Amino acid sequence: MKEKEGRRKKEEGIKIIPPFRITNYRRIGAFMPSQHNEGAGKPLRRRAQQLRTKALYRYLAAAGLVLLPLLVYVVASFNPLFLVAAILIGALIALPLIEEGKKFWKSSRNFDQGAYGEEKTQQVLDSLIKSGWIAEYNLRLPQVGDIDVWLRSPKGVNFILDVKSHSTEVLLDGEVLKRRYYGTLKNFEKDFLAQIAKQVTAIKKAKKLNNVTPVVVFSQAKVSFSNKQKIRGAYVMELGNLVSGLQELDRT
Protein backbone atom coordinates (compact mmCIF):
# COMPACT_ATOMS: atom_id res chain seq x y z
CA MET A 1 0.00 0.00 0.00
CA LYS A 2 2.80 2.42 0.89
CA GLU A 3 4.49 1.80 -2.48
CA LYS A 4 1.21 2.46 -4.34
CA GLU A 5 0.57 5.64 -2.31
CA GLY A 6 4.09 6.89 -2.99
CA ARG A 7 3.74 6.15 -6.71
CA ARG A 8 0.36 7.96 -6.80
CA LYS A 9 1.81 11.10 -5.12
CA LYS A 10 4.79 11.05 -7.46
CA GLU A 11 2.52 10.88 -10.52
CA GLU A 12 0.39 13.74 -9.20
CA GLY A 13 3.51 15.79 -8.56
CA ILE A 14 4.64 15.31 -12.16
CA LYS A 15 1.27 16.53 -13.40
CA ILE A 16 1.30 19.64 -11.20
CA ILE A 17 4.93 20.81 -11.14
CA PRO A 18 5.77 21.28 -14.87
CA PRO A 19 2.85 23.69 -15.59
CA PHE A 20 3.84 25.69 -12.52
CA ARG A 21 7.39 26.01 -13.83
CA ILE A 22 6.24 27.06 -17.31
CA THR A 23 3.83 29.66 -15.94
CA ASN A 24 6.48 31.24 -13.74
CA TYR A 25 9.01 31.26 -16.57
CA ARG A 26 6.60 33.24 -18.72
CA ARG A 27 5.81 35.67 -15.92
CA ILE A 28 9.48 36.28 -15.18
CA GLY A 29 10.24 36.70 -18.88
CA ALA A 30 7.55 39.35 -19.18
CA PHE A 31 9.35 41.56 -16.66
CA MET A 32 12.93 40.87 -17.70
CA PRO A 33 14.71 43.88 -19.24
CA SER A 34 15.85 43.59 -22.84
CA GLN A 35 19.20 41.88 -23.11
CA HIS A 36 20.09 44.26 -25.94
CA ASN A 37 19.27 47.56 -24.19
CA GLU A 38 22.78 48.18 -22.88
CA GLY A 39 22.71 51.97 -22.91
CA ALA A 40 23.87 54.56 -25.42
CA GLY A 41 27.60 54.63 -26.12
CA LYS A 42 28.60 51.86 -23.71
CA PRO A 43 29.89 49.32 -26.28
CA LEU A 44 31.89 52.06 -28.00
CA ARG A 45 33.37 53.23 -24.68
CA ARG A 46 34.33 49.65 -23.88
CA ARG A 47 35.96 49.18 -27.28
CA ALA A 48 37.86 52.47 -26.88
CA GLN A 49 39.24 51.29 -23.53
CA GLN A 50 40.36 47.99 -25.07
CA LEU A 51 42.22 49.85 -27.82
CA ARG A 52 43.88 52.19 -25.33
CA THR A 53 45.06 49.17 -23.34
CA LYS A 54 46.57 47.64 -26.49
CA ALA A 55 48.29 50.95 -27.27
CA LEU A 56 49.77 51.18 -23.77
CA TYR A 57 51.09 47.62 -23.99
CA ARG A 58 52.87 48.54 -27.25
CA TYR A 59 54.36 51.70 -25.74
CA LEU A 60 55.57 49.85 -22.63
CA ALA A 61 57.09 47.09 -24.73
CA ALA A 62 58.87 49.65 -26.91
CA ALA A 63 60.23 51.47 -23.85
CA GLY A 64 61.40 48.17 -22.36
CA LEU A 65 63.35 47.26 -25.49
CA VAL A 66 65.32 50.50 -25.26
CA LEU A 67 65.75 50.67 -21.49
CA LEU A 68 66.54 47.02 -20.80
CA PRO A 69 70.13 47.18 -22.16
CA LEU A 70 70.79 50.22 -19.93
CA LEU A 71 69.50 48.41 -16.87
CA VAL A 72 71.64 45.36 -17.65
CA TYR A 73 74.67 47.61 -18.17
CA VAL A 74 74.17 49.17 -14.73
CA VAL A 75 74.03 45.75 -13.06
CA ALA A 76 76.80 44.10 -15.06
CA SER A 77 79.15 46.41 -16.90
CA PHE A 78 80.27 45.35 -20.36
CA ASN A 79 81.79 46.90 -23.45
CA PRO A 80 79.97 50.21 -24.19
CA LEU A 81 79.95 49.33 -27.89
CA PHE A 82 77.74 46.35 -27.12
CA LEU A 83 75.46 48.67 -25.13
CA VAL A 84 75.11 51.04 -28.08
CA ALA A 85 74.42 48.16 -30.44
CA ALA A 86 71.81 46.68 -28.09
CA ILE A 87 70.05 50.06 -27.77
CA LEU A 88 70.02 50.53 -31.55
CA ILE A 89 68.61 47.06 -32.13
CA GLY A 90 66.00 47.63 -29.42
CA ALA A 91 65.03 50.96 -30.98
CA LEU A 92 64.60 49.35 -34.41
CA ILE A 93 62.32 46.70 -32.96
CA ALA A 94 60.47 49.32 -30.89
CA LEU A 95 59.57 51.60 -33.82
CA PRO A 96 56.89 49.30 -35.32
CA LEU A 97 55.43 48.81 -31.82
CA ILE A 98 55.18 52.58 -31.38
CA GLU A 99 53.43 52.93 -34.76
CA GLU A 100 50.95 50.21 -33.79
CA GLY A 101 50.37 51.99 -30.49
CA LYS A 102 49.62 55.24 -32.33
CA LYS A 103 47.06 53.50 -34.56
CA PHE A 104 45.32 51.88 -31.59
CA TRP A 105 45.26 55.21 -29.72
CA LYS A 106 43.82 57.05 -32.72
CA SER A 107 41.16 54.38 -33.18
CA SER A 108 40.25 54.62 -29.48
CA ARG A 109 39.64 58.35 -29.90
CA ASN A 110 37.33 57.66 -32.86
CA PHE A 111 35.33 55.20 -30.75
CA ASP A 112 35.14 57.73 -27.92
CA GLN A 113 33.86 60.34 -30.37
CA GLY A 114 31.19 57.90 -31.58
CA ALA A 115 30.20 57.11 -28.00
CA TYR A 116 29.90 60.81 -27.22
CA GLY A 117 27.57 61.24 -30.20
CA GLU A 118 25.35 58.38 -29.03
CA GLU A 119 25.26 59.73 -25.47
CA LYS A 120 24.27 63.19 -26.72
CA THR A 121 21.53 61.59 -28.81
CA GLN A 122 20.18 59.78 -25.75
CA GLN A 123 20.06 63.07 -23.85
CA VAL A 124 18.16 64.75 -26.70
CA LEU A 125 15.67 61.88 -26.86
CA ASP A 126 14.93 62.14 -23.15
CA SER A 127 12.04 64.55 -23.76
CA LEU A 128 10.38 62.00 -26.04
CA ILE A 129 10.87 59.20 -23.51
CA LYS A 130 9.20 61.32 -20.84
CA SER A 131 6.21 61.81 -23.15
CA GLY A 132 5.67 58.07 -23.61
CA TRP A 133 8.07 57.01 -26.36
CA ILE A 134 10.00 53.76 -25.92
CA ALA A 135 13.72 53.52 -26.73
CA GLU A 136 16.25 50.72 -26.85
CA TYR A 137 19.94 51.31 -27.47
CA ASN A 138 22.62 49.16 -29.12
CA LEU A 139 20.45 46.30 -30.29
CA ARG A 140 22.82 43.53 -31.28
CA LEU A 141 21.67 41.78 -34.43
CA PRO A 142 24.04 39.25 -36.04
CA GLN A 143 23.24 40.31 -39.60
CA VAL A 144 24.12 44.00 -39.16
CA GLY A 145 25.96 44.35 -35.85
CA ASP A 146 24.54 47.05 -33.57
CA ILE A 147 21.50 49.21 -34.24
CA ASP A 148 22.17 52.43 -32.33
CA VAL A 149 18.58 53.28 -31.36
CA TRP A 150 15.16 51.73 -31.84
CA LEU A 151 12.22 53.99 -31.02
CA ARG A 152 8.48 53.45 -30.82
CA SER A 153 6.09 56.37 -30.45
CA PRO A 154 2.88 56.18 -28.36
CA LYS A 155 1.01 55.83 -31.68
CA GLY A 156 3.01 52.67 -32.45
CA VAL A 157 5.26 54.14 -35.17
CA ASN A 158 8.68 52.48 -35.24
CA PHE A 159 11.97 54.25 -35.98
CA ILE A 160 15.62 53.26 -36.02
CA LEU A 161 18.43 55.79 -35.69
CA ASP A 162 21.96 55.35 -37.00
CA VAL A 163 24.10 57.95 -35.21
CA LYS A 164 27.15 59.41 -36.96
CA SER A 165 29.68 61.59 -35.12
CA HIS A 166 31.45 63.28 -38.05
CA SER A 167 32.29 66.97 -37.60
CA THR A 168 31.58 68.23 -41.09
CA GLU A 169 28.93 69.60 -43.40
CA VAL A 170 26.68 66.99 -44.98
CA LEU A 171 25.40 67.59 -48.49
CA LEU A 172 23.36 65.67 -51.00
CA ASP A 173 24.70 64.78 -54.44
CA GLY A 174 21.77 63.16 -56.24
CA GLU A 175 20.92 60.38 -53.78
CA VAL A 176 24.40 60.11 -52.29
CA LEU A 177 25.46 61.68 -48.99
CA LYS A 178 28.72 63.60 -49.22
CA ARG A 179 30.79 65.80 -46.93
CA ARG A 180 32.50 69.08 -47.56
CA TYR A 181 36.26 68.80 -47.20
CA TYR A 182 38.32 71.94 -47.77
CA GLY A 183 35.79 73.28 -50.25
CA THR A 184 35.33 70.06 -52.22
CA LEU A 185 32.76 67.28 -51.95
CA LYS A 186 34.08 63.96 -50.71
CA ASN A 187 32.41 60.59 -50.25
CA PHE A 188 31.96 59.24 -46.75
CA GLU A 189 33.88 56.09 -45.85
CA LYS A 190 30.63 54.07 -46.05
CA ASP A 191 27.25 54.31 -47.74
CA PHE A 192 25.18 55.17 -44.66
CA LEU A 193 21.86 54.92 -46.53
CA ALA A 194 22.62 51.39 -47.73
CA GLN A 195 23.78 50.51 -44.23
CA ILE A 196 20.58 51.65 -42.54
CA ALA A 197 18.44 49.93 -45.19
CA LYS A 198 20.02 46.60 -44.12
CA GLN A 199 19.31 47.48 -40.49
CA VAL A 200 15.64 48.04 -41.33
CA THR A 201 15.38 44.57 -42.87
CA ALA A 202 17.13 43.00 -39.86
CA ILE A 203 15.02 44.68 -37.17
CA LYS A 204 11.77 43.98 -39.01
CA LYS A 205 12.64 40.30 -38.90
CA ALA A 206 13.95 40.34 -35.31
CA LYS A 207 10.99 42.23 -33.80
CA LYS A 208 8.36 41.10 -36.33
CA LEU A 209 7.54 44.65 -37.40
CA ASN A 210 5.71 45.67 -40.55
CA ASN A 211 6.99 49.22 -40.93
CA VAL A 212 10.14 50.93 -39.68
CA THR A 213 11.24 54.47 -40.53
CA PRO A 214 15.04 54.79 -40.77
CA VAL A 215 16.82 58.01 -39.78
CA VAL A 216 20.54 58.75 -40.15
CA VAL A 217 21.46 61.22 -37.38
CA PHE A 218 24.56 63.41 -37.46
CA SER A 219 25.34 64.34 -33.87
CA GLN A 220 27.98 67.01 -34.67
CA ALA A 221 27.66 67.79 -38.38
CA LYS A 222 25.53 70.37 -40.15
CA VAL A 223 23.04 68.85 -42.60
CA SER A 224 22.60 71.28 -45.49
CA PHE A 225 19.30 70.00 -46.87
CA SER A 226 15.77 69.51 -45.58
CA ASN A 227 15.19 66.81 -42.98
CA LYS A 228 11.76 66.27 -44.57
CA GLN A 229 13.40 64.90 -47.70
CA LYS A 230 13.25 61.13 -48.04
CA ILE A 231 16.39 59.72 -49.64
CA ARG A 232 16.44 56.08 -50.73
CA GLY A 233 13.81 55.30 -48.11
CA ALA A 234 15.54 57.09 -45.21
CA TYR A 235 15.65 60.52 -43.60
CA VAL A 236 18.79 62.43 -42.65
CA MET A 237 18.78 64.84 -39.70
CA GLU A 238 21.19 66.75 -37.52
CA LEU A 239 20.84 66.32 -33.79
CA GLY A 240 19.37 69.76 -33.15
CA ASN A 241 16.35 69.00 -35.35
CA LEU A 242 15.92 65.36 -34.35
CA VAL A 243 13.05 65.60 -31.84
CA SER A 244 10.91 67.93 -33.97
CA GLY A 245 11.67 65.84 -37.05
CA LEU A 246 10.61 62.59 -35.36
CA GLN A 247 7.46 64.18 -34.00
CA GLU A 248 6.53 65.41 -37.46
CA LEU A 249 7.13 61.99 -39.00
CA ASP A 250 5.03 60.46 -36.22
CA ARG A 251 2.12 62.75 -37.11
CA THR A 252 2.16 61.91 -40.84
CSV table of N, CA and C in Angstrom, one decimal, residues 4 6 28 53 98 141 147 186 198 213 229 243:
chain,number,residue,atom,x,y,z
A,4,LYS,N,2.2,1.9,-3.4
A,4,LYS,CA,1.2,2.5,-4.3
A,4,LYS,C,0.9,3.9,-4.0
A,6,GLY,N,2.9,6.1,-2.6
A,6,GLY,CA,4.1,6.9,-3.0
A,6,GLY,C,4.1,7.1,-4.5
A,28,ILE,N,8.2,35.7,-15.4
A,28,ILE,CA,9.5,36.3,-15.2
A,28,ILE,C,10.0,36.9,-16.5
A,53,THR,N,44.2,50.2,-24.0
A,53,THR,CA,45.1,49.2,-23.3
A,53,THR,C,46.1,48.5,-24.3
A,98,ILE,N,55.7,51.2,-31.6
A,98,ILE,CA,55.2,52.6,-31.4
A,98,ILE,C,54.1,53.0,-32.4
A,141,LEU,N,22.3,42.7,-33.5
A,141,LEU,CA,21.7,41.8,-34.4
A,141,LEU,C,22.8,41.2,-35.3
A,147,ILE,N,22.4,48.1,-33.8
A,147,ILE,CA,21.5,49.2,-34.2
A,147,ILE,C,21.5,50.2,-33.1
A,186,LYS,N,33.4,65.3,-50.8
A,186,LYS,CA,34.1,64.0,-50.7
A,186,LYS,C,33.0,62.9,-50.3
A,198,LYS,N,19.8,48.0,-44.6
A,198,LYS,CA,20.0,46.6,-44.1
A,198,LYS,C,19.6,46.5,-42.7
A,213,THR,N,10.7,53.3,-39.9
A,213,THR,CA,11.2,54.5,-40.5
A,213,THR,C,12.7,54.7,-40.1
A,229,GLN,N,13.1,65.6,-46.4
A,229,GLN,CA,13.4,64.9,-47.7
A,229,GLN,C,13.7,63.4,-47.5
A,243,VAL,N,14.3,65.8,-32.6
A,243,VAL,CA,13.1,65.6,-31.8
A,243,VAL,C,11.9,66.1,-32.7
